[in-house]
mmCIF file of C-alpha atoms and ligand atoms in Angstrom:
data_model
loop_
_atom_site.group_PDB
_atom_site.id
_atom_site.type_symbol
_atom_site.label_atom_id
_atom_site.label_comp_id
_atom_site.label_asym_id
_atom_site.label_seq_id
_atom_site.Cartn_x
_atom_site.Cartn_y
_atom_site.Cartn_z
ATOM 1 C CA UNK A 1 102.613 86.345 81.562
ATOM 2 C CA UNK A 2 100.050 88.959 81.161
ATOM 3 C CA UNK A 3 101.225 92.781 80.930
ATOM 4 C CA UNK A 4 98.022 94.613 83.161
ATOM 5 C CA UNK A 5 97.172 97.979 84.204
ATOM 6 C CA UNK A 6 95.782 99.337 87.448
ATOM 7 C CA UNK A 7 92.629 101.415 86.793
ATOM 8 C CA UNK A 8 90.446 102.822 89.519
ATOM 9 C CA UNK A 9 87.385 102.500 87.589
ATOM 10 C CA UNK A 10 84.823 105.896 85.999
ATOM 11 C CA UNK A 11 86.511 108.020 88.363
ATOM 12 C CA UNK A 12 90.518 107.334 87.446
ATOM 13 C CA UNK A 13 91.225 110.094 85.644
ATOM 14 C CA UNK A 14 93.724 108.206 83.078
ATOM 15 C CA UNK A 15 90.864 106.794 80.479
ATOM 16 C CA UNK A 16 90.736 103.103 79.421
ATOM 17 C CA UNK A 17 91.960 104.084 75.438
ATOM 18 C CA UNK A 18 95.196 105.444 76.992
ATOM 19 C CA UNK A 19 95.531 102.343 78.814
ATOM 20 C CA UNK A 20 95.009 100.147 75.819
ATOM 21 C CA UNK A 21 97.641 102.246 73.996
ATOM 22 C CA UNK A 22 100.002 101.039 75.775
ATOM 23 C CA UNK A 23 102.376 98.712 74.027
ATOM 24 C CA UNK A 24 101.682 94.957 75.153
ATOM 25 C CA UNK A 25 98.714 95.761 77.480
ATOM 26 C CA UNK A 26 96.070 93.030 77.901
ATOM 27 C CA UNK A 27 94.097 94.646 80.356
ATOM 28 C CA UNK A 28 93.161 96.407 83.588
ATOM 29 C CA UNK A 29 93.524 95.324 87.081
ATOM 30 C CA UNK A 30 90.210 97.240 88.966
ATOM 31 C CA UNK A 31 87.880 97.091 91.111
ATOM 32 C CA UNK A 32 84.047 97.617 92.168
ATOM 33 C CA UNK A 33 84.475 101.112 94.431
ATOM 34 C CA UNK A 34 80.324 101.671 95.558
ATOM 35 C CA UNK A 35 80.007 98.885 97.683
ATOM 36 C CA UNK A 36 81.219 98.968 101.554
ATOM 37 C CA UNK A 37 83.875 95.965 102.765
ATOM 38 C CA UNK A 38 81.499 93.322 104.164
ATOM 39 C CA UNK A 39 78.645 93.531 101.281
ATOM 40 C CA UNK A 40 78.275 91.591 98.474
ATOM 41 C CA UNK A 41 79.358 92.780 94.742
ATOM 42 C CA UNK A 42 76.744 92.688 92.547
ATOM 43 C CA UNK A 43 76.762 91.387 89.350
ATOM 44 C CA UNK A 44 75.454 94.782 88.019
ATOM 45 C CA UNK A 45 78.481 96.336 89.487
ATOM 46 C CA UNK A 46 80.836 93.954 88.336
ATOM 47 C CA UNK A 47 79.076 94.238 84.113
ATOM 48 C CA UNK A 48 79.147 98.013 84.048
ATOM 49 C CA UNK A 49 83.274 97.721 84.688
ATOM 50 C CA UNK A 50 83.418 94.362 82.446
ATOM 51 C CA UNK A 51 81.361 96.219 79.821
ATOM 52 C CA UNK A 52 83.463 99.265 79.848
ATOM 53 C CA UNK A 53 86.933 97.161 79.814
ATOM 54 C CA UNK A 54 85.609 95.435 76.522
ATOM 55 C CA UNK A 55 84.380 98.156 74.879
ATOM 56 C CA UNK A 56 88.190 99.603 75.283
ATOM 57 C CA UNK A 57 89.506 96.044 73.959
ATOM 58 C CA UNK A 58 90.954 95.481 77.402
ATOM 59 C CA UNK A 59 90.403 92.391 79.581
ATOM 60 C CA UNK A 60 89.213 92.469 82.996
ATOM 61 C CA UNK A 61 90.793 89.509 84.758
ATOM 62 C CA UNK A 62 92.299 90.651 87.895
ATOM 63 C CA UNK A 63 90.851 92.677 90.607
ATOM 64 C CA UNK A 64 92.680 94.495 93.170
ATOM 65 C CA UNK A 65 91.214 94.406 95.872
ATOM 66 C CA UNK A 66 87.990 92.673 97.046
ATOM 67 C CA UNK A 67 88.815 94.066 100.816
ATOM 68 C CA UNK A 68 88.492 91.977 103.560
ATOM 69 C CA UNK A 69 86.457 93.223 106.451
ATOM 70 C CA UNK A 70 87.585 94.053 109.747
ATOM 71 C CA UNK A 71 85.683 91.742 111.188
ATOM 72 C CA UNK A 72 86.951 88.450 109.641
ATOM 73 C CA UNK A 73 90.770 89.758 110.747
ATOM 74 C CA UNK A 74 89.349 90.145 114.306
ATOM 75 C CA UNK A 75 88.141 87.222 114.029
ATOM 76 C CA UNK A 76 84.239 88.286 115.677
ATOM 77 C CA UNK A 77 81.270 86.602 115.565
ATOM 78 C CA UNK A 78 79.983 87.860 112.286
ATOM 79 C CA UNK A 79 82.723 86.605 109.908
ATOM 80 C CA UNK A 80 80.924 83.217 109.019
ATOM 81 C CA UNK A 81 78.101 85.141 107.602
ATOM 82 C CA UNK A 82 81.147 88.085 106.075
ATOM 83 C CA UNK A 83 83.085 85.281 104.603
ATOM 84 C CA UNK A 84 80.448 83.749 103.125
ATOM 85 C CA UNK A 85 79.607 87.022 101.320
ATOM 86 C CA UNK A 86 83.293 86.961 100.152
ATOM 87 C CA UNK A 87 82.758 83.933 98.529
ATOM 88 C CA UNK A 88 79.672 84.926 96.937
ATOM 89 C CA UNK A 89 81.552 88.176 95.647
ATOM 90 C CA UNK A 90 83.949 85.432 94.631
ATOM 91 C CA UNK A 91 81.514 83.430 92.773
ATOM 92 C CA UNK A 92 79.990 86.518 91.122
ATOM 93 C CA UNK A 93 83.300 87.664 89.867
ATOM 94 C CA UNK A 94 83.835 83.825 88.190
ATOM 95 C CA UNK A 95 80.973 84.539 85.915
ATOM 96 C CA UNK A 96 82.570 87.775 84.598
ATOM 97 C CA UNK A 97 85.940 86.016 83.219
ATOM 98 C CA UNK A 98 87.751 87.051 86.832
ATOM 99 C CA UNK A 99 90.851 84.618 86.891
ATOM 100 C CA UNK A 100 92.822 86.074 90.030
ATOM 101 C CA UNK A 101 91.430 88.196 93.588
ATOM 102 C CA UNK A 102 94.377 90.585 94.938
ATOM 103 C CA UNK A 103 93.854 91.149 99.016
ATOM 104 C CA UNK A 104 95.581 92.183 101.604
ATOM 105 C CA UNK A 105 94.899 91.087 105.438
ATOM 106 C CA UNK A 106 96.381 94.319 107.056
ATOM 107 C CA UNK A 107 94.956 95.409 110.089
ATOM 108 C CA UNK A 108 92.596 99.293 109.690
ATOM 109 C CA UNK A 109 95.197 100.763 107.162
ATOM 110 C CA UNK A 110 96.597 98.901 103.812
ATOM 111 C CA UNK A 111 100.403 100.307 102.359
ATOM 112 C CA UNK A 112 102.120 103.622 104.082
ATOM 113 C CA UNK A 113 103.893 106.371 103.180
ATOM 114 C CA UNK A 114 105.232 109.354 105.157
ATOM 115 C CA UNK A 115 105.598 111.714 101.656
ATOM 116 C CA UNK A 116 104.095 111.780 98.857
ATOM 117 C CA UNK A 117 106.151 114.082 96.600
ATOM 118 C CA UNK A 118 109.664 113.273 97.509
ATOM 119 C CA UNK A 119 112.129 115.125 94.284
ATOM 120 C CA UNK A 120 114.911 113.613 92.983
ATOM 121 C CA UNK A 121 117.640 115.437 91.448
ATOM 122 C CA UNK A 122 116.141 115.275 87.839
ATOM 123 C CA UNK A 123 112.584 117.149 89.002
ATOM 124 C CA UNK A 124 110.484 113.944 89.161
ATOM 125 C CA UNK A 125 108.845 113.249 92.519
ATOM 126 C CA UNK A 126 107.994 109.559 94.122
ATOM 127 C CA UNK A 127 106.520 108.411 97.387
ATOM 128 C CA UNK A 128 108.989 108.002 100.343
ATOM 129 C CA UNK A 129 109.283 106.377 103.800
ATOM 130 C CA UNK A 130 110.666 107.514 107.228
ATOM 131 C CA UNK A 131 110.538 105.676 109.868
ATOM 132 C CA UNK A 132 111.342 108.341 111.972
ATOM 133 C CA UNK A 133 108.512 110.392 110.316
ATOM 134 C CA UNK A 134 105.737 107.784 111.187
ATOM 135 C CA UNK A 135 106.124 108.437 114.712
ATOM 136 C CA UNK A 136 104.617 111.870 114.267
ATOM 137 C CA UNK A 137 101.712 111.312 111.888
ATOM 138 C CA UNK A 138 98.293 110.715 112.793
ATOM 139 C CA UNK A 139 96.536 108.078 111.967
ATOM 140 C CA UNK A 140 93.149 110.098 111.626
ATOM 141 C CA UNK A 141 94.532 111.750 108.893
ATOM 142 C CA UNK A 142 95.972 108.946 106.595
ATOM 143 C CA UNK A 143 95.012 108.482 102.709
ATOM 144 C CA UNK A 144 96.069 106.624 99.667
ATOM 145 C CA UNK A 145 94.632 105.500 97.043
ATOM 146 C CA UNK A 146 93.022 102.086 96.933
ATOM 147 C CA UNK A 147 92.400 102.118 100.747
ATOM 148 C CA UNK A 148 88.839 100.738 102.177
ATOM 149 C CA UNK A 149 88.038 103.621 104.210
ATOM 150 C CA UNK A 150 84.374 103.068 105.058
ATOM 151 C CA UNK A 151 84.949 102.569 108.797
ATOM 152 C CA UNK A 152 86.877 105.852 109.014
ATOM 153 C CA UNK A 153 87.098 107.879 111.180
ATOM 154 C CA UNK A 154 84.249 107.251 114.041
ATOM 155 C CA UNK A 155 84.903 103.488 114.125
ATOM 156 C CA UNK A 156 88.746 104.068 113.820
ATOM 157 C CA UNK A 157 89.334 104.323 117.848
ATOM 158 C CA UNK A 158 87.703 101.304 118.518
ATOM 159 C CA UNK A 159 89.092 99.827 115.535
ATOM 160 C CA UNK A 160 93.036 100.045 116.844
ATOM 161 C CA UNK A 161 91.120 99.640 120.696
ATOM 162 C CA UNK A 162 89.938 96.028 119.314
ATOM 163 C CA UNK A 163 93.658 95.030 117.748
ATOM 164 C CA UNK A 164 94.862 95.370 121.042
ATOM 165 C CA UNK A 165 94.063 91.826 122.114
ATOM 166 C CA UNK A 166 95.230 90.326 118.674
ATOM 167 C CA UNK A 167 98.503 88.895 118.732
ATOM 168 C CA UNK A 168 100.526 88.285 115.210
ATOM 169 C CA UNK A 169 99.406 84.479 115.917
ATOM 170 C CA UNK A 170 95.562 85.369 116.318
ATOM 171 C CA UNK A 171 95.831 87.410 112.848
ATOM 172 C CA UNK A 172 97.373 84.940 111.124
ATOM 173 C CA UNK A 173 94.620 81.732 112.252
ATOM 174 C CA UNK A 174 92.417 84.449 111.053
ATOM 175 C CA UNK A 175 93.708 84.409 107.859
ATOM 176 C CA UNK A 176 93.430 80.752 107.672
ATOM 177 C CA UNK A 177 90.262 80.592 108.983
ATOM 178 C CA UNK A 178 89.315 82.929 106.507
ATOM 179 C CA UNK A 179 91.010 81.128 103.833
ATOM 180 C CA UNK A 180 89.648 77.454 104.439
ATOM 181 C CA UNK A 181 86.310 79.343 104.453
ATOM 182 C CA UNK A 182 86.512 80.791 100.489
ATOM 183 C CA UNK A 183 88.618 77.718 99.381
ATOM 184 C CA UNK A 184 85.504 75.904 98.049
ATOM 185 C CA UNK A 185 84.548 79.042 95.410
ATOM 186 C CA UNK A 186 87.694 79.443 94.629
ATOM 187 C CA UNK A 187 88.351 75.903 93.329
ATOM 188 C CA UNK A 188 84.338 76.426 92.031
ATOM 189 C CA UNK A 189 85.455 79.342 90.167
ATOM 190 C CA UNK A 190 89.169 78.414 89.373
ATOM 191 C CA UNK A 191 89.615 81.807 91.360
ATOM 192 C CA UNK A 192 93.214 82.238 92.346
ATOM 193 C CA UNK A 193 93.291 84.429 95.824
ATOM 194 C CA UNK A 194 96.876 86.441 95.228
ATOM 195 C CA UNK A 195 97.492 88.062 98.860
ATOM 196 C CA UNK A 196 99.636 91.649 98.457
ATOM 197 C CA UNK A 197 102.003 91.629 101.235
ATOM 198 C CA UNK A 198 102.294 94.198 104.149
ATOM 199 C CA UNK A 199 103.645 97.198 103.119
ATOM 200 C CA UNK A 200 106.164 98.237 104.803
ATOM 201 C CA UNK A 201 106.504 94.887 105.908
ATOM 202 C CA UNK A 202 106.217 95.428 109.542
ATOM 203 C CA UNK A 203 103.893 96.353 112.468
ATOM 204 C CA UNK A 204 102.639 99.821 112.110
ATOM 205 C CA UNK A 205 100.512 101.574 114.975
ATOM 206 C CA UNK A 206 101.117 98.917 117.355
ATOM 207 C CA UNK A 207 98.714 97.347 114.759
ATOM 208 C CA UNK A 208 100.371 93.623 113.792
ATOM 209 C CA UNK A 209 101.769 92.263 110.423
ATOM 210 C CA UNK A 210 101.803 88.590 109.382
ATOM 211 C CA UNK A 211 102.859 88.864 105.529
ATOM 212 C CA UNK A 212 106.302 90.147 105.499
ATOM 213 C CA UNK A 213 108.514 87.430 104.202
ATOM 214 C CA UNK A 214 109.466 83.956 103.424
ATOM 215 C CA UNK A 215 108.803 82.375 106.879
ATOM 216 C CA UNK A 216 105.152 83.697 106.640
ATOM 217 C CA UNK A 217 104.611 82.296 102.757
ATOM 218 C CA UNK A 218 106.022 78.847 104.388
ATOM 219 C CA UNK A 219 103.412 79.021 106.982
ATOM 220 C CA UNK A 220 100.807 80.198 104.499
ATOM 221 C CA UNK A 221 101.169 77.535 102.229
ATOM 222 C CA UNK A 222 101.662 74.438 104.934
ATOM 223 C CA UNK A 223 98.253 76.024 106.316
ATOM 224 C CA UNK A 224 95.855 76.123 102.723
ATOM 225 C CA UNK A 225 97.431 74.252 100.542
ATOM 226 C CA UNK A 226 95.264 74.672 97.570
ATOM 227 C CA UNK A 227 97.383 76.183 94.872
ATOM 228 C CA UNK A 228 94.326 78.990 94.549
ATOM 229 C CA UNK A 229 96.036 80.214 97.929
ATOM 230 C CA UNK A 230 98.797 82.078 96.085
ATOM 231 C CA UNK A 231 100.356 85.298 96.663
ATOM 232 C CA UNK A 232 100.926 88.688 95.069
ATOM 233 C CA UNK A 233 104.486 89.413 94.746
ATOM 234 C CA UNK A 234 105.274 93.136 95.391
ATOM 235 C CA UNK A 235 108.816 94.073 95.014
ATOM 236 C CA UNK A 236 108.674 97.718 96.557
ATOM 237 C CA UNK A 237 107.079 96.026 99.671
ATOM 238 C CA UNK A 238 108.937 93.178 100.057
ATOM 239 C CA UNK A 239 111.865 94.817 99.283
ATOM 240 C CA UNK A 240 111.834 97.326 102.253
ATOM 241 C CA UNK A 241 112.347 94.285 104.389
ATOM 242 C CA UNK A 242 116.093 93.711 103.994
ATOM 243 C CA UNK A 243 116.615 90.745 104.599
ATOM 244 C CA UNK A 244 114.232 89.141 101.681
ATOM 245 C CA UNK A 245 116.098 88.029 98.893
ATOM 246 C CA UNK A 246 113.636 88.422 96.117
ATOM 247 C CA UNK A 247 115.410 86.736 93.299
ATOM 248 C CA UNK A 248 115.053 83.864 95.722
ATOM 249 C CA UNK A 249 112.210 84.245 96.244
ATOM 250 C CA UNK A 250 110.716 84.924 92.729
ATOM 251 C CA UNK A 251 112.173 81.753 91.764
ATOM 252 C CA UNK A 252 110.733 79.681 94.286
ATOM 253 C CA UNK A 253 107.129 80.774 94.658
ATOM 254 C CA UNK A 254 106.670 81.057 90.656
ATOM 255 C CA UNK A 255 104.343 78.877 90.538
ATOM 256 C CA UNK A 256 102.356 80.522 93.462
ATOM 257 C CA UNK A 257 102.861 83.822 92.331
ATOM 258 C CA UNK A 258 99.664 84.858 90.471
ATOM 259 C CA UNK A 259 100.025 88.307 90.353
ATOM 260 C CA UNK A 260 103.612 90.470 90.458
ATOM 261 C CA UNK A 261 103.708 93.932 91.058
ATOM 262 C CA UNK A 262 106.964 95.363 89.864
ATOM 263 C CA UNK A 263 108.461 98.251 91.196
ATOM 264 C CA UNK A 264 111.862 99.498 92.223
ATOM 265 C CA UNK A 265 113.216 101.110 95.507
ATOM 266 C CA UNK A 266 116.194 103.154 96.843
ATOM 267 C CA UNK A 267 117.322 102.414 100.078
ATOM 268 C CA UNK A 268 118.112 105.682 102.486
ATOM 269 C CA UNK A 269 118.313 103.843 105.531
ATOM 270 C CA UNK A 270 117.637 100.605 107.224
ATOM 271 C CA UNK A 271 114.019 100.898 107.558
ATOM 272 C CA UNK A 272 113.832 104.345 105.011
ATOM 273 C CA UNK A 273 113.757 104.304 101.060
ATOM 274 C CA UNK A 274 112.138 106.053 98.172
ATOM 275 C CA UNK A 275 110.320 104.922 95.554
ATOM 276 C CA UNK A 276 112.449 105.153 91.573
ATOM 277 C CA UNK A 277 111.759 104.082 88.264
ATOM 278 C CA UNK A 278 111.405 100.706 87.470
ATOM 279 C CA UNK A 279 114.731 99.956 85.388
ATOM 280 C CA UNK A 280 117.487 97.871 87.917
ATOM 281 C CA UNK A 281 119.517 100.343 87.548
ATOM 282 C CA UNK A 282 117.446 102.974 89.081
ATOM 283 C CA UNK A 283 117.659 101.500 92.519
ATOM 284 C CA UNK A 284 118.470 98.709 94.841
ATOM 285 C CA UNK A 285 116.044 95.592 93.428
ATOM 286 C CA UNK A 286 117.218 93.215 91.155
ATOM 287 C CA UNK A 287 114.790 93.679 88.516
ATOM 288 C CA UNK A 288 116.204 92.079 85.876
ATOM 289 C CA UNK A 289 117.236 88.891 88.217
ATOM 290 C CA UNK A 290 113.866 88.776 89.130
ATOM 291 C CA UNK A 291 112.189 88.914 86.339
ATOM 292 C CA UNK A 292 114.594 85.886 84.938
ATOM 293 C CA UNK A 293 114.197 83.808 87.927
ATOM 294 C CA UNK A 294 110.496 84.062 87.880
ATOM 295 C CA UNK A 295 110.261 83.189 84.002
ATOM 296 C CA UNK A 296 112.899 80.755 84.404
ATOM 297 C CA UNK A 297 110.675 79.008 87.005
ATOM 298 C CA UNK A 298 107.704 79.006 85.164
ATOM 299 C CA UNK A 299 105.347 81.442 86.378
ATOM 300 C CA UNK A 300 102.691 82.014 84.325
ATOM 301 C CA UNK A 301 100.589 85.149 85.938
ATOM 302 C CA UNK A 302 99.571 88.828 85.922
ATOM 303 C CA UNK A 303 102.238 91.371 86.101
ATOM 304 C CA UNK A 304 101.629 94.808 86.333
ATOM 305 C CA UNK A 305 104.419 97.941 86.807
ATOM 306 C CA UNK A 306 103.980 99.170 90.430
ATOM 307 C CA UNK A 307 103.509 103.136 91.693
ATOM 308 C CA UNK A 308 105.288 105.203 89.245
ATOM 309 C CA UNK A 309 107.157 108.454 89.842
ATOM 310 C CA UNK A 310 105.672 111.696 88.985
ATOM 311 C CA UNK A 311 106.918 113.082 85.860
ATOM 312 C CA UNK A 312 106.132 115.475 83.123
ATOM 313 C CA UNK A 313 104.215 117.148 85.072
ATOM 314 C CA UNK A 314 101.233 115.257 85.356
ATOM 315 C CA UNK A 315 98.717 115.548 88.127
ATOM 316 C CA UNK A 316 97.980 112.168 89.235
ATOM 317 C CA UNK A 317 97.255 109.935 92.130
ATOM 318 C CA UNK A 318 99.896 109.060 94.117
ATOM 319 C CA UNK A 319 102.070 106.304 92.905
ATOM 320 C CA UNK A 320 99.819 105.982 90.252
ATOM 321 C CA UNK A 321 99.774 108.652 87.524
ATOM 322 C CA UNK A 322 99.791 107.473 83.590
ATOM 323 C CA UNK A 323 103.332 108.323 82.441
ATOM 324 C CA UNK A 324 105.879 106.356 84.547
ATOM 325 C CA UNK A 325 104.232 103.365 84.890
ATOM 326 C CA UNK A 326 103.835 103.105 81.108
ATOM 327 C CA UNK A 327 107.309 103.528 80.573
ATOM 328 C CA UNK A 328 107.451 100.672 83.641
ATOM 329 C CA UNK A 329 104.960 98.364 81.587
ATOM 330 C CA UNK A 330 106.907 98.401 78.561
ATOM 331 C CA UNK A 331 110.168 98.723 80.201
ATOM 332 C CA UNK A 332 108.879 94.914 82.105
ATOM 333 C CA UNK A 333 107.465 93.710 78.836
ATOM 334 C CA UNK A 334 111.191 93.920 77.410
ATOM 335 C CA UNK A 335 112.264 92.335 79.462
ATOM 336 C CA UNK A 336 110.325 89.349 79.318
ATOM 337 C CA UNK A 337 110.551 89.259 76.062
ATOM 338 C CA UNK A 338 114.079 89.015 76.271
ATOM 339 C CA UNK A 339 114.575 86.564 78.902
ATOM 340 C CA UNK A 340 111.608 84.471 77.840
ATOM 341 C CA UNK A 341 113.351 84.077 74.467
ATOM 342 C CA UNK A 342 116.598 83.453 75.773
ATOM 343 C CA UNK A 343 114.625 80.255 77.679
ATOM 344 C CA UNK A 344 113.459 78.703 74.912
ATOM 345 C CA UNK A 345 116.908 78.373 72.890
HETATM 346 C C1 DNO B 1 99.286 100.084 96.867
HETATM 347 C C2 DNO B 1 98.674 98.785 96.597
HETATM 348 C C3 DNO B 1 97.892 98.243 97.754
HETATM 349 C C4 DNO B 1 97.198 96.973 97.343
HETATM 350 C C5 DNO B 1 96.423 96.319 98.435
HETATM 351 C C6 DNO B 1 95.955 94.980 98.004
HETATM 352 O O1 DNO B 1 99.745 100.735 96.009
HETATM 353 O O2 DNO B 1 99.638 97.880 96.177
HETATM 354 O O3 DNO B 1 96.934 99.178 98.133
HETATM 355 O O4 DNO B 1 96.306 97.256 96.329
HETATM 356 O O5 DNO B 1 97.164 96.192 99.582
HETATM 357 O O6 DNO B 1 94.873 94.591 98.783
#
């Protein structure tokens, strides 16, 4: 396991020697922010964030996310030509020491909140969900950090207009489609593709979701076998989803899992919940259990803690401030410790 860090490159305001100070970090999950979805990364893009990672003793080893254009989920004429800039992006990653790609293959808008500064009794503040709140937001006027918005907002309309005639099957063939078509870099590379799963996982807009639970990692994996077709495992998303069991699940893709995000949610209703601190006993998710089943099943990835509450009164990006997720980070790296040790008695 390798502790990591997200980091949204020059512009994050938490700097890379904070990050380092962290106890048991190994480096920074990032990615290249100046070039639109579709194009290309170029390798002068990818050295100036390499450079500036080593320079702060931290690796640079997982990116989050190389964003998938809208194009190859529609599945329209152009994607040959968009996938095969993927896997160039791919293959120009490989020669900077990149071991795993995070993605997502949600249609127009990536994860969802409905607040961003939900308090809890002791002052902090998280990010929230409500169903009933969704209903009355408008999509034109959606943003969280880490989203591709370069199509926003002309292209938005006709965006959601297009998804019309894509049904949960279409997406998915997409996604294999895609898939089978950056397969060859990856194995080139030794690249492992980690998808992040919808979050929440269900349909949002009338827009459809296709990674949401078991039955869709069953499919995934029958589909692209390659063990470079792995997953990210996110606990806050999955974990909205009753019915996944995640200790179940953490033990059984281990070996797929490349990446875990770790995070910890508070159900206030079936489809509602807020976002806590990472320790199990701050919420609903088995933290603990799931840590153990994935060490006990021998996965070997990136971890990194999840959207952290905002405390102390810092000013940060949502979900993704300094303070809380360092205490998350070494909070996680206990317990590995622990229950990594306890394995090998
Ligand atoms: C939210 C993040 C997501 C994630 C992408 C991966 O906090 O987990 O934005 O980075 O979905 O492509």
């Amino acid at each position: 396991m390798k502790m990591t860090f997200r980091w949204y490159g020059e512009n994050d305001p938490i700097p890379l020697r904070y990050i380092r100070q962290i106890p048991g970090m190994t480096g920074v999950v990032t990615a290249v922010y100046d070039t639109p979805a579709g194009n290309v990364w170029q390798p002068a893009s990818i050295e100036r964030l390499y450079s500036l990672c080593r320079e702060n003793g931290l690796e640079m080893e997982v990116i989050e996310s190389v964003p998938v254009h809208e194009d190859i989920k529609l599945g329209a004429p152009s994607r040959d030509r968009l996938i095969e800039n993927y896997a160039q992006t791919i293959r120009n990653l490989g020669a900077f020491g990149v071991k795993c790609i995070c993605y997502n293959f949600m249609p127009v808008f990536d994860w969802l909140r409905t607040d961003l500064k939900t308090k809890a009794a002791d002052g902090s503040t998280s990010l929230s969900y409500r169903h009933e709140q969704l209903a009355q937001m408008d999509p034109d006027d959606l943003h969280l950090p880490g989203w591709d918005e370069s199509y926003r907002p002309e292209q938005l309309r006709s965006l959601l207009d297009a998804y019309k005639s894509i049904s949960h099957e279409k997406l998915f063939d997409n996604l294999v489609y895609f898939l089978r078509g950056i397969m060859p870099a990856c194995v080139q590379t030794g690249i492992n593709m980690a998808i992040h799963p919808d979050d929440p996982p269900w349909d949002m807009f009338g827009l459809p979701r296709i990674i949401t639970g078991m039955q869709s990692y069953e499919k995934l994996f029958a589909a692209v076998p390659e063990i470079n077709n792995g997953i990210t495992f996110c606990t806050g998303s999955l974990g909205a989803g009753r019915e996944n069991d995640l200790v179940d699940m953490a033990g059984r893709y281990a070996k797929r899992i490349h990446f875990a995000h770790l995070r910890q949610i508070k159900y206030s209703g079936e489809l509602d919940f807020t976002e806590a601190g990472h320790m199990t006993s701050c919420g609903d998710l088995d933290i603990f259990g799931i840590v153990r089943a994935l060490v006990k099943n021998g996965f070997d990835g990136y971890v990194r803690p999840d959207h952290g509450r905002n405390i102390w009164d810092e000013d940060g990006k949502p979900g993704y401030g300094l303070y809380d997720r360092a205490l998350g980070a070494a909070y996680l790296s206990g317990l590995f410790e622990a229950v990594g040790k306890e394995e090998k008695k």
